[in-house]
Amino acid sequence: MEWLTPLMGLYAAAVALPLLLLLYFLKLKRQEVVVSSTLLWKRAVQDLQVNAPFQRLRRNLLLLLQLLALAAVLIALAGPVLAWKGGPGQRYVVLIDRSASMNATDIAPSRLGAAKEQAKAFVASLRSGSALSLREGSDLAMVIAFDEHAKVMCSFTSDRRQLLAALDAIEPGDDQSRLAEAVTVARAFAQSPGVEGNIRSAEEPARLVLFSDGRIQDPETVVVAADEIVFHRIGAAQDNVAITAMNARRSYEQPEQVEIFAALANYGAEPVTRDVHLAVDSNVCAVRSVTVPACTPDANNVSFKPGQTAVSFSLTHGRAGVLEVRQLGSDPLPGDDAAWSILAPPKRLSVLLVTKGNPVLESALAACPLARLDPCSPAGFEALDPAVFAVQQRYDVVVLDNHVPARLPPCRYLVFGAPPNGIDVNSPRELENQVIVDWRAQHPVLQYVNLTNLFAAKSRRLELPRDAEVLAEFNESPALALLRRQGNTYLLAGFDVLQSNWPFEPGFILFCYNALSFLGAQVGTGGRHDLAVGEPITLENVPAETVLTLVRPDASREELSPGPGGSVRFPGTQRVGVYAVQMPQQPQRWYAVNLLDADESRIEPRDEIQFSSVTVAAEDRVLQRANVPLWPVLVLAALVLVCLEWLAYNLRVRI
Amino acid sequence: MTTTKPTARKLTDLLDPQFMARLDALDVLSRKILLGKMQGERRSKRRGQSVEFADHRAYVAGDDLRFVDWNIYGRLDQLFLKLFLEEQDLTVHVLADMSASMGIGQPSKDLFVKRLTAALGYISLVNNNRLTVTLFADGVRTRLANVRGRSYLPQMAEMLLTTECDGLSDFEKTCQDVTAARIGSGVTIVISDFLFKQGYESALRRLLGGRYDLYVIQVLSPQEIAPELAGDLKLLDTEDADMAEITVSTALLKYYQRNLAAYCNELSEFCTQRGAVYVRANSADSIESLVLNYLRRVQLLR
């Protein structure tokens, strides 16, 4: 037996017991009545006492019953619990899966809710140590919530209230579930001395108690012993229809024409027919009825394939907008029923060419579909006020031809020749007769560009920082590199075009086109707008002391302010939906966060998890409370005793 | 014979005139005299004559002038009455308890006792019996001794009306005093609640002696017969301030009733075994029915 609040019981006993005895010694305040003679009354009382058997005993019986009733209440106050488990105290790590699939509502209120309830029952069953405990040890536990990343909600403690609060604080997410990080964190905590500085901390491994549906992406990377982890399976259903892919793009020839593509997956054993709608800025434009075939079942979790089908929409939309594709049927997991995409407005680029005169480059750029191409002398460029340049945003891309500017206004740069200063790139010397040895043909900048024949008579040697992306290499130096610094993007070519044979190659035109498209794709956006869950929203070149307001899909708001360098980073995209960023005096920016994960959409709970070394089966039995609180029984006993006392008192009076 | 009016005026505080009119027809009956003496002699008293001289006493207004000793008047110029000792002459001795305990009850026992005493005294005086009324508590408190004739009615009423219930009761001492002063033969009527802590037996034994019939009238208040008490009480004895702590319960009340019945039965048996008559009265009952019916039935009156 354990005591939850032994001191409280002791204090109450110290007050109540002497009080009861004192009350018993106090005489009853009797009302005085004058009678002619007490003769007969005394005889009657005498008779009553003589004739009532066990008179003295009965009086004591009353006291005894009162004492017993009081004792029962006092013991109840001390909060005894009956702990069925024996042995010394153990340490547990409660791992709660809060990935997207745990939001399935096949069990009320949701899988995560059920997991939290089961975890709470588990926490309640932990043994707590106390001064009056019969054993010296109490159980310690910590709580880790994990999806893609692990989050420690509460480190090792025996304080149940703290543990329960930590469990309550777990919020659902829409990310994938990866266990490896959580296990690593748990072991790290288990090996360091805990909050309670217990000697046991490092002695024995903590036991992992996993509450999950078993849909974990990386079980094979987790190494656990068979008796180290207990898996409590949460979830029942497998039927789910999800949107697993979505893409929207404007037609090249007709920028107002938008093609939208989406893929639907069915994880149920029966084919389903669902209506899929397309909405632009929350206005439904089109509805398609789609039949998704049944999944291909498997026996050993190897060849499972959901039934898949694709749906495409075509739309004429000349403005920016938020596209939503949603399947209208109901299923347990609402997070994957919709996908969003942010449609940028059709735009042609404005380019500033800073050159002393380069007809080759000029004509190559002029061949690209640009809104504007403004040539400018180096002196003219230096005369521009960088602040005004940043605010006006007249140019999307600046092409620097053999010019090293003193200042770099925020923009995207295509640099030929010597690299600008202040971007961590050194060019100590010139090289001669460089030929291309390798290039990244898959990169968008080099798409369809053949560099095999490129030869540079003179080139700068580029010494790049580690985060620079090398796109092409000469035999002695990088030839093309991509670099991001302070919100600016630089595409560096370390040679003068006129010092190479590139203008005679068809690839040069393609390169210019690709480079401008690539750099122009980042115009005004400060980054990508279609994000996966957990990917941060980043904005660049935000003026200092601007306060941004981020509106989450659930309409809650958060204020953001830019860090040094003018970049804003919001990592909290844990839920799917459309996030909006509002900036003063600028149009609202939209970000779509999508699940689009075929593995997370598969919600069928696993009966066993195959870790790298062992296979852990789900616990069959429902978690039971091992601690039985005794206070209700004691209070009931006190009630019965009081009733008995009343009965005894009345019997005494009646006889 | 002419003094009825002032008598009635005073006595009406205790007895109402119609009741008194009915009492006129009654007389006190002594079994001892009837059994022991000649019947004819009892009747002769009615004629107011006798032969056996006993004593003289001073004349008071209302005395029969026929018994004035004119010889002495001639010699001393003072009026004296000749008293004749008559076998038929009935002495009625009323002992009324006026201890503090009689003041308790609703209606109170003392008023009942006073009215009963007044009624019995009235009957005795009207019928020219020798009447002694003794009011007692812890001894004789007041006494109207050996009076005869209607003329003593106001005196008796005065005495009854002015005496309040007070003090302890000492029945034994009272009886000692009473028997010492008692002369002649007749009827002794004791009116009390008989709730004497020191007992009543030896005292009653004293009264039983001699040529006297003993009538014991026990007066209890309704509260004593059926107490209406509840709760945890401290009972205070009005006389000796003795205390009894009780918790009233059905069981206790049952025991009280049993004890009361046993007590009354003991008294009754004590009386019956010794030739005395026991009468129990409730202070809530009417005096009229007690006197006119019950006391006639037990042959105290006729």
mmCIF file of C-alpha atoms in Angstrom, chain A residues 199-499:
data_model
loop_
_atom_site.group_PDB
_atom_site.id
_atom_site.type_symbol
_atom_site.label_atom_id
_atom_site.label_comp_id
_atom_site.label_asym_id
_atom_site.label_seq_id
_atom_site.Cartn_x
_atom_site.Cartn_y
_atom_site.Cartn_z
ATOM 1 C CA ILE A 199 21.755 7.163 -8.388
ATOM 2 C CA ARG A 200 19.707 4.744 -10.371
ATOM 3 C CA SER A 201 19.717 7.052 -13.353
ATOM 4 C CA ALA A 202 22.599 5.573 -15.232
ATOM 5 C CA GLU A 203 22.383 2.074 -13.843
ATOM 6 C CA GLU A 204 19.550 0.484 -15.679
ATOM 7 C CA PRO A 205 18.090 1.321 -19.074
ATOM 8 C CA ALA A 206 14.798 3.115 -19.103
ATOM 9 C CA ARG A 207 11.879 1.263 -20.573
ATOM 10 C CA LEU A 208 10.235 2.776 -23.608
ATOM 11 C CA VAL A 209 6.455 2.860 -23.675
ATOM 12 C CA LEU A 210 5.289 3.680 -27.165
ATOM 13 C CA PHE A 211 1.766 4.866 -27.885
ATOM 14 C CA SER A 212 1.355 4.870 -31.636
ATOM 15 C CA ASP A 213 -0.588 3.428 -34.524
ATOM 16 C CA GLY A 214 2.614 1.761 -35.654
ATOM 17 C CA ARG A 215 2.884 3.829 -38.839
ATOM 18 C CA ILE A 216 6.479 4.772 -38.243
ATOM 19 C CA GLN A 217 8.661 5.610 -41.220
ATOM 20 C CA ASP A 218 11.987 4.530 -39.872
ATOM 21 C CA PRO A 219 11.629 1.463 -37.672
ATOM 22 C CA GLU A 220 14.555 -0.222 -39.367
ATOM 23 C CA THR A 221 16.926 2.493 -38.139
ATOM 24 C CA VAL A 222 15.939 2.050 -34.510
ATOM 25 C CA VAL A 223 17.872 -0.452 -32.481
ATOM 26 C CA VAL A 224 16.072 -1.614 -29.366
ATOM 27 C CA ALA A 225 16.120 -4.679 -27.209
ATOM 28 C CA ALA A 226 13.035 -6.836 -27.182
ATOM 29 C CA ASP A 227 12.210 -6.132 -23.550
ATOM 30 C CA GLU A 228 13.121 -2.479 -23.782
ATOM 31 C CA ILE A 229 10.070 -1.259 -25.615
ATOM 32 C CA VAL A 230 6.382 -1.790 -25.052
ATOM 33 C CA PHE A 231 4.143 -0.903 -27.953
ATOM 34 C CA HIS A 232 0.555 0.096 -27.309
ATOM 35 C CA ARG A 233 -1.309 0.125 -30.552
ATOM 36 C CA ILE A 234 -3.819 2.915 -31.065
ATOM 37 C CA GLY A 235 -6.328 2.837 -33.873
ATOM 38 C CA ALA A 236 -8.744 0.525 -35.585
ATOM 39 C CA ALA A 237 -9.696 1.531 -39.106
ATOM 40 C CA GLN A 238 -7.749 1.360 -42.334
ATOM 41 C CA ASP A 239 -10.155 2.970 -44.799
ATOM 42 C CA ASN A 240 -8.890 6.312 -45.962
ATOM 43 C CA VAL A 241 -8.937 8.292 -49.143
ATOM 44 C CA ALA A 242 -6.131 10.782 -49.500
ATOM 45 C CA ILE A 243 -4.783 13.294 -51.942
ATOM 46 C CA THR A 244 -1.194 12.225 -52.293
ATOM 47 C CA ALA A 245 0.021 14.610 -54.938
ATOM 48 C CA MET A 246 -0.882 18.007 -56.308
ATOM 49 C CA ASN A 247 0.711 20.317 -58.776
ATOM 50 C CA ALA A 248 -0.402 23.518 -60.467
ATOM 51 C CA ARG A 249 1.502 25.285 -63.206
ATOM 52 C CA ARG A 250 0.888 27.935 -65.747
ATOM 53 C CA SER A 251 1.202 27.169 -69.398
ATOM 54 C CA TYR A 252 4.317 28.621 -70.938
ATOM 55 C CA GLU A 253 2.617 29.866 -74.049
ATOM 56 C CA GLN A 254 -0.483 31.148 -72.332
ATOM 57 C CA PRO A 255 0.475 32.218 -68.836
ATOM 58 C CA GLU A 256 -3.159 32.692 -67.818
ATOM 59 C CA GLN A 257 -3.915 29.047 -68.436
ATOM 60 C CA VAL A 258 -3.374 26.914 -65.313
ATOM 61 C CA GLU A 259 -3.115 23.150 -65.297
ATOM 62 C CA ILE A 260 -3.831 21.439 -61.982
ATOM 63 C CA PHE A 261 -2.978 17.879 -61.334
ATOM 64 C CA ALA A 262 -3.807 15.800 -58.272
ATOM 65 C CA ALA A 263 -3.450 12.141 -57.325
ATOM 66 C CA LEU A 264 -5.882 10.299 -55.085
ATOM 67 C CA ALA A 265 -5.092 7.165 -53.148
ATOM 68 C CA ASN A 266 -7.522 4.730 -51.624
ATOM 69 C CA TYR A 267 -6.325 2.655 -48.673
ATOM 70 C CA GLY A 268 -9.577 0.777 -48.223
ATOM 71 C CA ALA A 269 -10.324 -2.703 -49.443
ATOM 72 C CA GLU A 270 -13.266 -1.487 -51.540
ATOM 73 C CA PRO A 271 -13.164 0.875 -54.501
ATOM 74 C CA VAL A 272 -14.715 4.226 -53.678
ATOM 75 C CA THR A 273 -16.225 6.985 -55.741
ATOM 76 C CA ARG A 274 -15.545 10.438 -54.475
ATOM 77 C CA ASP A 275 -16.294 13.944 -55.609
ATOM 78 C CA VAL A 276 -13.196 16.079 -55.942
ATOM 79 C CA HIS A 277 -13.550 19.816 -56.172
ATOM 80 C CA LEU A 278 -11.197 22.540 -57.177
ATOM 81 C CA ALA A 279 -11.520 25.868 -55.435
ATOM 82 C CA VAL A 280 -9.704 29.093 -56.184
ATOM 83 C CA ASP A 281 -9.597 31.475 -53.251
ATOM 84 C CA SER A 282 -12.306 29.350 -51.575
ATOM 85 C CA ASN A 283 -14.639 29.611 -54.573
ATOM 86 C CA VAL A 284 -15.419 26.209 -55.989
ATOM 87 C CA CYS A 285 -14.689 26.177 -59.732
ATOM 88 C CA ALA A 286 -15.062 22.570 -60.690
ATOM 89 C CA VAL A 287 -16.175 19.249 -59.239
ATOM 90 C CA ARG A 288 -15.149 15.881 -60.612
ATOM 91 C CA SER A 289 -16.405 12.513 -59.600
ATOM 92 C CA VAL A 290 -13.553 10.067 -59.367
ATOM 93 C CA THR A 291 -13.538 6.370 -58.692
ATOM 94 C CA VAL A 292 -10.478 5.217 -56.820
ATOM 95 C CA PRO A 293 -9.749 1.495 -57.063
ATOM 96 C CA ALA A 294 -9.277 -0.625 -53.966
ATOM 97 C CA CYS A 295 -5.852 -1.121 -52.492
ATOM 98 C CA THR A 296 -3.741 -4.118 -53.253
ATOM 99 C CA PRO A 297 -3.622 -5.935 -49.962
ATOM 100 C CA ASP A 298 -0.571 -7.740 -48.775
ATOM 101 C CA ALA A 299 0.153 -10.225 -46.106
ATOM 102 C CA ASN A 300 3.589 -9.128 -44.999
ATOM 103 C CA ASN A 301 3.561 -5.355 -45.408
ATOM 104 C CA VAL A 302 5.904 -5.492 -48.369
ATOM 105 C CA SER A 303 3.858 -5.131 -51.490
ATOM 106 C CA PHE A 304 1.039 -2.977 -50.228
ATOM 107 C CA LYS A 305 -0.160 -0.502 -52.793
ATOM 108 C CA PRO A 306 -3.034 1.864 -52.354
ATOM 109 C CA GLY A 307 -5.511 2.187 -55.185
ATOM 110 C CA GLN A 308 -4.506 5.298 -57.081
ATOM 111 C CA THR A 309 -6.057 7.543 -59.624
ATOM 112 C CA ALA A 310 -5.268 10.943 -61.014
ATOM 113 C CA VAL A 311 -7.496 13.908 -61.587
ATOM 114 C CA SER A 312 -6.636 17.051 -63.518
ATOM 115 C CA PHE A 313 -8.293 20.397 -63.882
ATOM 116 C CA SER A 314 -7.723 23.159 -66.343
ATOM 117 C CA LEU A 315 -8.383 26.727 -65.367
ATOM 118 C CA THR A 316 -8.013 30.217 -66.734
ATOM 119 C CA HIS A 317 -6.846 32.466 -63.980
ATOM 120 C CA GLY A 318 -4.845 35.585 -64.664
ATOM 121 C CA ARG A 319 -4.197 36.531 -61.077
ATOM 122 C CA ALA A 320 -2.533 35.091 -58.059
ATOM 123 C CA GLY A 321 -4.613 32.719 -56.007
ATOM 124 C CA VAL A 322 -4.874 29.870 -53.575
ATOM 125 C CA LEU A 323 -5.879 26.619 -55.220
ATOM 126 C CA GLU A 324 -7.511 23.919 -53.208
ATOM 127 C CA VAL A 325 -8.215 20.369 -54.314
ATOM 128 C CA ARG A 326 -10.424 18.530 -51.870
ATOM 129 C CA GLN A 327 -12.058 15.138 -51.902
ATOM 130 C CA LEU A 328 -15.525 15.519 -50.439
ATOM 131 C CA GLY A 329 -16.080 12.105 -48.890
ATOM 132 C CA SER A 330 -15.640 11.619 -45.181
ATOM 133 C CA ASP A 331 -12.942 9.426 -43.763
ATOM 134 C CA PRO A 332 -11.122 9.121 -40.458
ATOM 135 C CA LEU A 333 -8.189 11.311 -41.435
ATOM 136 C CA PRO A 334 -9.290 14.793 -42.538
ATOM 137 C CA GLY A 335 -5.750 16.172 -42.866
ATOM 138 C CA ASP A 336 -5.086 14.486 -46.199
ATOM 139 C CA ASP A 337 -8.454 15.137 -47.798
ATOM 140 C CA ALA A 338 -7.264 18.383 -49.287
ATOM 141 C CA ALA A 339 -4.176 19.861 -50.843
ATOM 142 C CA TRP A 340 -3.391 23.435 -51.604
ATOM 143 C CA SER A 341 -1.170 25.247 -54.007
ATOM 144 C CA ILE A 342 -0.279 28.915 -54.273
ATOM 145 C CA LEU A 343 -0.621 30.208 -57.784
ATOM 146 C CA ALA A 344 1.755 33.041 -58.585
ATOM 147 C CA PRO A 345 0.528 35.696 -60.969
ATOM 148 C CA PRO A 346 1.849 35.426 -64.516
ATOM 149 C CA LYS A 347 4.874 37.645 -64.663
ATOM 150 C CA ARG A 348 7.615 38.675 -67.052
ATOM 151 C CA LEU A 349 10.902 39.737 -65.667
ATOM 152 C CA SER A 350 12.633 43.106 -65.602
ATOM 153 C CA VAL A 351 16.379 42.834 -65.962
ATOM 154 C CA LEU A 352 19.097 45.433 -65.383
ATOM 155 C CA LEU A 353 22.254 44.799 -67.352
ATOM 156 C CA VAL A 354 25.325 46.487 -65.903
ATOM 157 C CA THR A 355 27.983 46.440 -68.556
ATOM 158 C CA LYS A 356 30.564 48.572 -70.268
ATOM 159 C CA GLY A 357 29.213 47.220 -73.505
ATOM 160 C CA ASN A 358 28.658 43.586 -74.330
ATOM 161 C CA PRO A 359 26.588 43.076 -77.457
ATOM 162 C CA VAL A 360 26.682 39.300 -77.100
ATOM 163 C CA LEU A 361 25.138 39.346 -73.671
ATOM 164 C CA GLU A 362 22.720 42.062 -74.647
ATOM 165 C CA SER A 363 21.411 40.166 -77.605
ATOM 166 C CA ALA A 364 21.211 36.912 -75.659
ATOM 167 C CA LEU A 365 19.177 38.572 -72.947
ATOM 168 C CA ALA A 366 17.027 40.362 -75.456
ATOM 169 C CA ALA A 367 16.076 36.999 -76.915
ATOM 170 C CA CYS A 368 14.514 35.983 -73.607
ATOM 171 C CA PRO A 369 10.820 36.835 -73.000
ATOM 172 C CA LEU A 370 11.420 39.794 -70.698
ATOM 173 C CA ALA A 371 9.217 42.655 -69.741
ATOM 174 C CA ARG A 372 12.104 45.026 -69.756
ATOM 175 C CA LEU A 373 15.851 44.958 -70.344
ATOM 176 C CA ASP A 374 17.632 48.088 -69.212
ATOM 177 C CA PRO A 375 21.334 48.409 -70.018
ATOM 178 C CA CYS A 376 23.237 50.493 -67.539
ATOM 179 C CA SER A 377 26.829 51.598 -67.202
ATOM 180 C CA PRO A 378 28.800 50.678 -64.101
ATOM 181 C CA ALA A 379 28.900 54.320 -63.064
ATOM 182 C CA GLY A 380 25.162 54.538 -63.466
ATOM 183 C CA PHE A 381 24.717 51.486 -61.281
ATOM 184 C CA GLU A 382 26.942 52.923 -58.584
ATOM 185 C CA ALA A 383 24.846 56.080 -58.645
ATOM 186 C CA LEU A 384 21.708 54.194 -57.689
ATOM 187 C CA ASP A 385 20.607 54.495 -54.064
ATOM 188 C CA PRO A 386 20.475 50.938 -52.725
ATOM 189 C CA ALA A 387 17.589 51.765 -50.354
ATOM 190 C CA VAL A 388 15.480 53.242 -53.142
ATOM 191 C CA PHE A 389 16.439 50.309 -55.345
ATOM 192 C CA ALA A 390 15.253 47.871 -52.670
ATOM 193 C CA VAL A 391 11.976 49.654 -52.085
ATOM 194 C CA GLN A 392 11.096 50.249 -55.732
ATOM 195 C CA GLN A 393 11.908 46.700 -56.769
ATOM 196 C CA ARG A 394 11.959 47.761 -60.365
ATOM 197 C CA TYR A 395 14.261 44.966 -61.425
ATOM 198 C CA ASP A 396 13.959 41.311 -60.756
ATOM 199 C CA VAL A 397 17.433 40.336 -61.847
ATOM 200 C CA VAL A 398 20.661 42.324 -62.135
ATOM 201 C CA VAL A 399 23.256 41.050 -64.611
ATOM 202 C CA LEU A 400 26.774 42.183 -63.702
ATOM 203 C CA ASP A 401 29.135 41.970 -66.610
ATOM 204 C CA ASN A 402 32.718 42.319 -65.452
ATOM 205 C CA HIS A 403 31.867 44.829 -62.825
ATOM 206 C CA VAL A 404 32.526 44.632 -59.118
ATOM 207 C CA PRO A 405 30.048 47.018 -57.490
ATOM 208 C CA ALA A 406 30.855 48.857 -54.281
ATOM 209 C CA ARG A 407 27.425 48.134 -52.815
ATOM 210 C CA LEU A 408 24.986 45.346 -53.475
ATOM 211 C CA PRO A 409 21.326 46.349 -53.273
ATOM 212 C CA PRO A 410 19.044 43.410 -52.424
ATOM 213 C CA CYS A 411 18.279 41.609 -55.657
ATOM 214 C CA ARG A 412 19.201 38.500 -57.592
ATOM 215 C CA TYR A 413 22.416 38.646 -59.495
ATOM 216 C CA LEU A 414 23.809 36.922 -62.523
ATOM 217 C CA VAL A 415 27.515 37.678 -62.416
ATOM 218 C CA PHE A 416 29.994 37.243 -65.224
ATOM 219 C CA GLY A 417 33.651 37.752 -64.442
ATOM 220 C CA ALA A 418 35.004 38.786 -61.067
ATOM 221 C CA PRO A 419 32.658 37.999 -58.185
ATOM 222 C CA PRO A 420 31.333 40.891 -56.068
ATOM 223 C CA ASN A 421 32.941 41.639 -52.731
ATOM 224 C CA GLY A 422 31.370 40.782 -49.431
ATOM 225 C CA ILE A 423 29.808 37.466 -50.377
ATOM 226 C CA ASP A 424 32.624 35.277 -49.031
ATOM 227 C CA VAL A 425 33.946 34.460 -52.487
ATOM 228 C CA ASN A 426 37.606 35.089 -53.243
ATOM 229 C CA SER A 427 39.149 35.207 -56.648
ATOM 230 C CA PRO A 428 42.878 35.569 -55.960
ATOM 231 C CA ARG A 429 44.166 35.082 -59.443
ATOM 232 C CA GLU A 430 43.314 34.542 -63.016
ATOM 233 C CA LEU A 431 43.508 31.206 -64.749
ATOM 234 C CA GLU A 432 44.031 30.536 -68.351
ATOM 235 C CA ASN A 433 42.761 28.018 -70.857
ATOM 236 C CA GLN A 434 40.117 26.400 -68.778
ATOM 237 C CA VAL A 435 37.888 23.607 -70.101
ATOM 238 C CA ILE A 436 34.793 22.191 -68.558
ATOM 239 C CA VAL A 437 35.243 18.902 -66.794
ATOM 240 C CA ASP A 438 31.851 18.430 -65.128
ATOM 241 C CA TRP A 439 28.473 20.103 -64.778
ATOM 242 C CA ARG A 440 25.139 19.363 -63.176
ATOM 243 C CA ALA A 441 22.851 18.819 -66.084
ATOM 244 C CA GLN A 442 19.870 18.175 -63.781
ATOM 245 C CA HIS A 443 19.948 21.608 -62.251
ATOM 246 C CA PRO A 444 17.240 23.930 -63.601
ATOM 247 C CA VAL A 445 19.861 26.476 -64.587
ATOM 248 C CA LEU A 446 21.624 23.988 -66.781
ATOM 249 C CA GLN A 447 18.572 22.291 -68.187
ATOM 250 C CA TYR A 448 19.142 21.409 -71.855
ATOM 251 C CA VAL A 449 22.513 23.179 -71.713
ATOM 252 C CA ASN A 450 25.463 21.300 -73.116
ATOM 253 C CA LEU A 451 28.748 22.601 -71.765
ATOM 254 C CA THR A 452 31.007 20.009 -73.355
ATOM 255 C CA ASN A 453 32.684 22.457 -75.690
ATOM 256 C CA LEU A 454 33.005 25.394 -73.350
ATOM 257 C CA PHE A 455 36.445 26.868 -73.272
ATOM 258 C CA ALA A 456 37.571 29.959 -71.428
ATOM 259 C CA ALA A 457 40.774 31.670 -72.415
ATOM 260 C CA LYS A 458 40.797 33.588 -69.157
ATOM 261 C CA SER A 459 38.907 32.852 -66.028
ATOM 262 C CA ARG A 460 38.899 33.894 -62.387
ATOM 263 C CA ARG A 461 39.762 31.281 -59.829
ATOM 264 C CA LEU A 462 36.725 31.062 -57.510
ATOM 265 C CA GLU A 463 37.252 30.085 -53.902
ATOM 266 C CA LEU A 464 33.742 29.412 -52.719
ATOM 267 C CA PRO A 465 32.318 29.075 -49.217
ATOM 268 C CA ARG A 466 31.104 25.621 -48.247
ATOM 269 C CA ASP A 467 27.422 26.347 -48.740
ATOM 270 C CA ALA A 468 27.857 27.424 -52.328
ATOM 271 C CA GLU A 469 26.379 25.147 -54.957
ATOM 272 C CA VAL A 470 28.795 24.369 -57.760
ATOM 273 C CA LEU A 471 26.995 23.891 -61.063
ATOM 274 C CA ALA A 472 29.907 23.455 -63.417
ATOM 275 C CA GLU A 473 33.640 23.023 -62.979
ATOM 276 C CA PHE A 474 36.650 23.976 -65.005
ATOM 277 C CA ASN A 475 39.741 21.882 -64.625
ATOM 278 C CA GLU A 476 41.163 24.209 -61.951
ATOM 279 C CA SER A 477 38.243 26.112 -60.536
ATOM 280 C CA PRO A 478 34.482 26.127 -60.335
ATOM 281 C CA ALA A 479 33.020 27.624 -63.450
ATOM 282 C CA LEU A 480 29.407 28.199 -62.399
ATOM 283 C CA ALA A 481 28.219 28.468 -58.831
ATOM 284 C CA LEU A 482 25.054 29.337 -56.999
ATOM 285 C CA LEU A 483 25.296 31.209 -53.724
ATOM 286 C CA ARG A 484 22.832 32.791 -51.338
ATOM 287 C CA ARG A 485 23.941 35.597 -49.112
ATOM 288 C CA GLN A 486 21.791 37.942 -46.958
ATOM 289 C CA GLY A 487 18.697 37.181 -48.919
ATOM 290 C CA ASN A 488 20.388 37.726 -52.260
ATOM 291 C CA THR A 489 20.954 34.987 -54.756
ATOM 292 C CA TYR A 490 24.083 35.033 -56.853
ATOM 293 C CA LEU A 491 24.681 32.951 -59.933
ATOM 294 C CA LEU A 492 28.392 33.280 -60.535
ATOM 295 C CA ALA A 493 30.198 32.615 -63.803
ATOM 296 C CA GLY A 494 33.902 33.101 -63.136
ATOM 297 C CA PHE A 495 34.818 34.187 -66.609
ATOM 298 C CA ASP A 496 34.130 36.901 -69.102
ATOM 299 C CA VAL A 497 31.807 35.712 -71.811
ATOM 300 C CA LEU A 498 33.866 37.476 -74.407
ATOM 301 C CA GLN A 499 36.921 35.570 -73.234
#
